[in-house]
PDB file of C-alpha atoms in Angstrom:
ATOM      1  CA  MET A   4     -10.316   8.690  -9.666  1.00 93.00           C
ATOM      2  CA  ASP A   5      -6.654   9.308 -10.216  1.00 94.00           C
ATOM      3  CA  LEU A   6      -4.755  11.371  -7.556  1.00 94.00           C
ATOM      4  CA  GLU A   7      -1.337   9.924  -8.235  1.00 94.00           C
ATOM      5  CA  ASP A   8       1.453  12.354  -7.209  1.00 92.00           C
ATOM      6  CA  CYS A   9      -1.007  14.775  -5.561  1.00 92.00           C
ATOM      7  CA  VAL A  10       1.428  15.323  -2.807  1.00 91.00           C
ATOM      8  CA  LEU A  11      -0.957  17.560  -0.737  1.00 94.00           C
ATOM      9  CA  ILE A  12      -3.581  14.606  -0.342  1.00 95.00           C
ATOM     10  CA  THR A  13      -4.065  14.079   3.308  1.00 96.00           C
ATOM     11  CA  ASP A  14      -6.253  11.874   5.552  1.00 96.00           C
ATOM     12  CA  THR A  15      -8.752  14.729   5.565  1.00 96.00           C
ATOM     13  CA  THR A  16      -8.949  14.495   1.745  1.00 95.00           C
ATOM     14  CA  LEU A  17      -9.804  10.751   2.090  1.00 94.00           C
ATOM     15  CA  SER A  18     -12.526  11.571   4.671  1.00 93.00           C
ATOM     16  CA  HIS A  19     -14.131  14.027   2.175  1.00 93.00           C
ATOM     17  CA  LEU A  20     -13.838  11.439  -0.624  1.00 91.00           C
ATOM     18  CA  ALA A  21     -15.408   8.735   1.413  1.00 89.00           C
ATOM     19  CA  VAL A  22     -18.422  10.924   2.036  1.00 90.00           C
ATOM     20  CA  GLY A  23     -18.561  12.838  -1.212  1.00 91.00           C
ATOM     21  CA  CYS A  24     -18.063  10.143  -3.715  1.00 90.00           C
ATOM     22  CA  PRO A  25     -20.661   7.530  -3.009  1.00 88.00           C
ATOM     23  CA  ARG A  26     -20.015   5.559  -6.142  1.00 91.00           C
ATOM     24  CA  LEU A  27     -16.088   5.427  -6.155  1.00 92.00           C
ATOM     25  CA  GLU A  28     -14.946   2.421  -7.832  1.00 95.00           C
ATOM     26  CA  GLN A  29     -11.248   3.052  -8.586  1.00 96.00           C
ATOM     27  CA  LEU A  30      -8.860   5.167  -6.569  1.00 96.00           C
ATOM     28  CA  THR A  31      -5.220   5.820  -7.202  1.00 97.00           C
ATOM     29  CA  LEU A  32      -3.362   7.429  -4.300  1.00 96.00           C
ATOM     30  CA  SER A  33       0.277   6.370  -5.467  1.00 96.00           C
ATOM     31  CA  HIS A  34       2.915   8.801  -4.141  1.00 95.00           C
ATOM     32  CA  CYS A  35       0.453  10.605  -1.876  1.00 95.00           C
ATOM     33  CA  GLU A  36       2.993  10.467   0.851  1.00 94.00           C
ATOM     34  CA  LEU A  37       0.916  12.156   3.551  1.00 96.00           C
ATOM     35  CA  ILE A  38      -1.699   9.405   3.752  1.00 96.00           C
ATOM     36  CA  THR A  39      -1.861   7.351   6.938  1.00 97.00           C
ATOM     37  CA  ASP A  40      -3.664   4.404   8.399  1.00 97.00           C
ATOM     38  CA  ASP A  41      -6.187   6.778   9.625  1.00 97.00           C
ATOM     39  CA  GLY A  42      -7.016   8.026   6.125  1.00 96.00           C
ATOM     40  CA  ILE A  43      -7.277   4.432   4.867  1.00 96.00           C
ATOM     41  CA  ARG A  44      -9.607   3.623   7.890  1.00 95.00           C
ATOM     42  CA  GLN A  45     -11.937   6.467   7.001  1.00 94.00           C
ATOM     43  CA  LEU A  46     -12.091   5.222   3.412  1.00 93.00           C
ATOM     44  CA  GLY A  47     -12.564   1.585   4.454  1.00 92.00           C
ATOM     45  CA  MET A  48     -15.527   2.457   6.844  1.00 91.00           C
ATOM     46  CA  ALA A  49     -17.397   4.505   4.123  1.00 91.00           C
ATOM     47  CA  PRO A  50     -20.192   2.783   2.316  1.00 88.00           C
ATOM     48  CA  CYS A  51     -18.735   3.676  -1.006  1.00 80.00           C
ATOM     49  CA  ALA A  52     -15.638   1.581  -0.399  1.00 84.00           C
ATOM     50  CA  ALA A  53     -17.597  -1.489   1.090  1.00 83.00           C
ATOM     51  CA  GLU A  54     -19.958  -1.501  -1.799  1.00 89.00           C
ATOM     52  CA  HIS A  55     -18.205  -0.128  -4.952  1.00 93.00           C
ATOM     53  CA  LEU A  56     -14.439   0.040  -4.545  1.00 95.00           C
ATOM     54  CA  THR A  57     -12.740  -2.470  -6.898  1.00 96.00           C
ATOM     55  CA  ILE A  58      -9.242  -1.025  -7.360  1.00 97.00           C
ATOM     56  CA  LEU A  59      -7.009   0.826  -4.815  1.00 97.00           C
ATOM     57  CA  GLU A  60      -3.474   1.827  -5.687  1.00 97.00           C
ATOM     58  CA  LEU A  61      -1.299   2.801  -2.870  1.00 96.00           C
ATOM     59  CA  ASP A  62       2.117   2.616  -4.370  1.00 94.00           C
ATOM     60  CA  ASN A  63       4.796   4.494  -2.523  1.00 93.00           C
ATOM     61  CA  CYS A  64       2.753   5.582   0.471  1.00 95.00           C
ATOM     62  CA  PRO A  65       5.276   5.312   3.157  1.00 93.00           C
ATOM     63  CA  LEU A  66       3.117   5.841   6.239  1.00 96.00           C
ATOM     64  CA  ILE A  67       0.675   3.092   5.731  1.00 95.00           C
ATOM     65  CA  THR A  68       1.204  -0.122   7.590  1.00 96.00           C
ATOM     66  CA  ASP A  69      -0.480  -3.453   7.973  1.00 96.00           C
ATOM     67  CA  ALA A  70      -3.315  -1.655   9.886  1.00 97.00           C
ATOM     68  CA  SER A  71      -4.510   0.035   6.635  1.00 97.00           C
ATOM     69  CA  LEU A  72      -4.988  -3.507   5.256  1.00 97.00           C
ATOM     70  CA  GLU A  73      -7.147  -4.417   8.253  1.00 96.00           C
ATOM     71  CA  HIS A  74      -9.371  -1.357   7.509  1.00 95.00           C
ATOM     72  CA  LEU A  75     -10.015  -2.671   4.084  1.00 96.00           C
ATOM     73  CA  VAL A  76     -11.415  -6.089   4.957  1.00 95.00           C
ATOM     74  CA  SER A  77     -15.016  -4.761   4.812  1.00 92.00           C
ATOM     75  CA  CYS A  78     -14.406  -3.693   1.087  1.00 93.00           C
ATOM     76  CA  HIS A  79     -16.043  -6.926  -0.314  1.00 92.00           C
ATOM     77  CA  ASN A  80     -15.763  -5.877  -4.015  1.00 94.00           C
ATOM     78  CA  LEU A  81     -12.087  -4.945  -3.810  1.00 95.00           C
ATOM     79  CA  GLN A  82     -10.415  -6.940  -6.589  1.00 96.00           C
ATOM     80  CA  ARG A  83      -6.975  -5.454  -6.821  1.00 97.00           C
ATOM     81  CA  ILE A  84      -4.611  -3.451  -4.498  1.00 97.00           C
ATOM     82  CA  GLU A  85      -1.256  -1.918  -5.366  1.00 96.00           C
ATOM     83  CA  LEU A  86       1.388  -1.629  -2.564  1.00 95.00           C
ATOM     84  CA  TYR A  87       4.679  -1.327  -4.361  1.00 92.00           C
ATOM     85  CA  ASP A  88       7.212   0.519  -2.205  1.00 90.00           C
ATOM     86  CA  CYS A  89       4.953   0.539   0.957  1.00 91.00           C
ATOM     87  CA  GLN A  90       8.067  -0.246   3.089  1.00 88.00           C
ATOM     88  CA  VAL A  91       6.059  -0.902   6.260  1.00 91.00           C
ATOM     89  CA  ILE A  92       3.491  -3.262   4.765  1.00 94.00           C
ATOM     90  CA  THR A  93       4.325  -6.897   5.551  1.00 93.00           C
ATOM     91  CA  ARG A  94       3.758 -10.320   4.032  1.00 92.00           C
ATOM     92  CA  ALA A  95       1.709 -11.233   7.200  1.00 94.00           C
ATOM     93  CA  GLY A  96      -0.478  -8.265   6.682  1.00 95.00           C
ATOM     94  CA  ILE A  97      -1.229  -9.106   3.092  1.00 95.00           C
ATOM     95  CA  ARG A  98      -1.960 -12.716   4.211  1.00 95.00           C
ATOM     96  CA  ARG A  99      -4.520 -11.537   6.627  1.00 96.00           C
ATOM     97  CA  LEU A 100      -6.106  -9.317   3.923  1.00 96.00           C
ATOM     98  CA  ARG A 101      -6.302 -12.334   1.704  1.00 96.00           C
ATOM     99  CA  ASN A 102      -7.985 -14.403   4.383  1.00 96.00           C
ATOM    100  CA  HIS A 103     -10.927 -12.032   4.256  1.00 96.00           C
ATOM    101  CA  LEU A 104     -10.793 -11.254   0.630  1.00 96.00           C
ATOM    102  CA  PRO A 105      -9.476 -14.595  -0.949  1.00 95.00           C
ATOM    103  CA  ASN A 106      -9.992 -13.366  -4.631  1.00 94.00           C
ATOM    104  CA  ILE A 107      -7.954 -10.107  -4.275  1.00 96.00           C
ATOM    105  CA  ARG A 108      -4.927  -9.529  -6.275  1.00 96.00           C
ATOM    106  CA  VAL A 109      -2.223  -7.909  -4.281  1.00 95.00           C
ATOM    107  CA  HIS A 110       0.682  -6.345  -6.134  1.00 93.00           C
ATOM    108  CA  ALA A 111       3.594  -5.675  -3.862  1.00 90.00           C
ATOM    109  CA  TYR A 112       7.367  -5.695  -3.945  1.00 82.00           C
ATOM    110  CA  PHE A 113       9.455  -6.609  -1.155  1.00 70.00           C
ATOM    111  CA  ALA A 114      13.121  -5.535  -1.488  1.00 62.00           C
ATOM    112  CA  PRO A 115      15.625  -8.282  -0.783  1.00 61.00           C
ATOM    113  CA  MET A 116      17.298  -8.265   2.600  1.00 58.00           C
ATOM    114  CA  THR A 117      20.570  -6.428   2.619  1.00 59.00           C
ATOM    115  CA  PRO A 118      23.396  -8.935   3.321  1.00 61.00           C
ATOM    116  CA  PRO A 119      25.139  -8.560   6.706  1.00 62.00           C
ATOM    117  CA  PRO A 120      28.540  -6.868   6.719  1.00 62.00           C
ATOM    118  CA  PRO A 121      31.530  -9.317   6.468  1.00 63.00           C
ATOM    119  CA  VAL A 122      33.006 -10.592   9.661  1.00 65.00           C
ATOM    120  CA  GLY A 123      36.526  -9.307  10.235  1.00 59.00           C
ATOM    121  CA  GLY A 124      38.345  -6.164  10.417  1.00 55.00           C
ATOM    122  CA  SER A 125      38.803  -5.295   6.768  1.00 56.00           C
ATOM    123  CA  ARG A 126      36.511  -2.645   5.222  1.00 56.00           C
ATOM    124  CA  GLN A 127      34.884  -3.234   1.783  1.00 53.00           C
ATOM    125  CA  ARG A 128      35.325  -0.618  -0.883  1.00 53.00           C
ATOM    126  CA  TYR A 129      31.934  -1.528  -2.451  1.00 50.00           C
ATOM    127  CA  CYS A 130      28.502  -1.562  -1.027  1.00 51.00           C
ATOM    128  CA  ARG A 131      27.393  -4.773   0.646  1.00 48.00           C
ATOM    129  CA  CYS A 132      24.835  -5.427  -2.029  1.00 49.00           C
ATOM    130  CA  CYS A 133      27.270  -5.368  -4.904  1.00 47.00           C
ATOM    131  CA  ILE A 134      29.261  -8.324  -6.001  1.00 46.00           C
ATOM    132  CA  ILE A 135      32.551  -7.695  -8.158  1.00 44.00           C
ATOM    133  CA  LEU A 136      33.027 -10.593 -10.474  1.00 41.00           C
TER     134      LEU A 136
END
């Protein structure tokens, strides 16, 4: 089921999906920015997710955290999860998920750390990430 960019999708929607879609295999929730860990918990506890869910795409869901990954450990058939631009998901959370689901493919992007401001009194005219050659 592809719900990408459905900006009004909420945790309540996920609870209805968990109950009403017993054979759900693929779910795309990318850019559904109202989804929280509670919605993923409801989905992860549902029999449909534990038995059938193989692909879950959560790109750019800014309110989900590592707790969401903990809620998915019972989804034994989960083969792939997309986590691009999920700013609060950590490498440690992904490692814990992989401990429970060793064959899962996790697609995530971690932005490089912003370099610290230069020491001294002079103010740069460029952003700290840019280098002028």
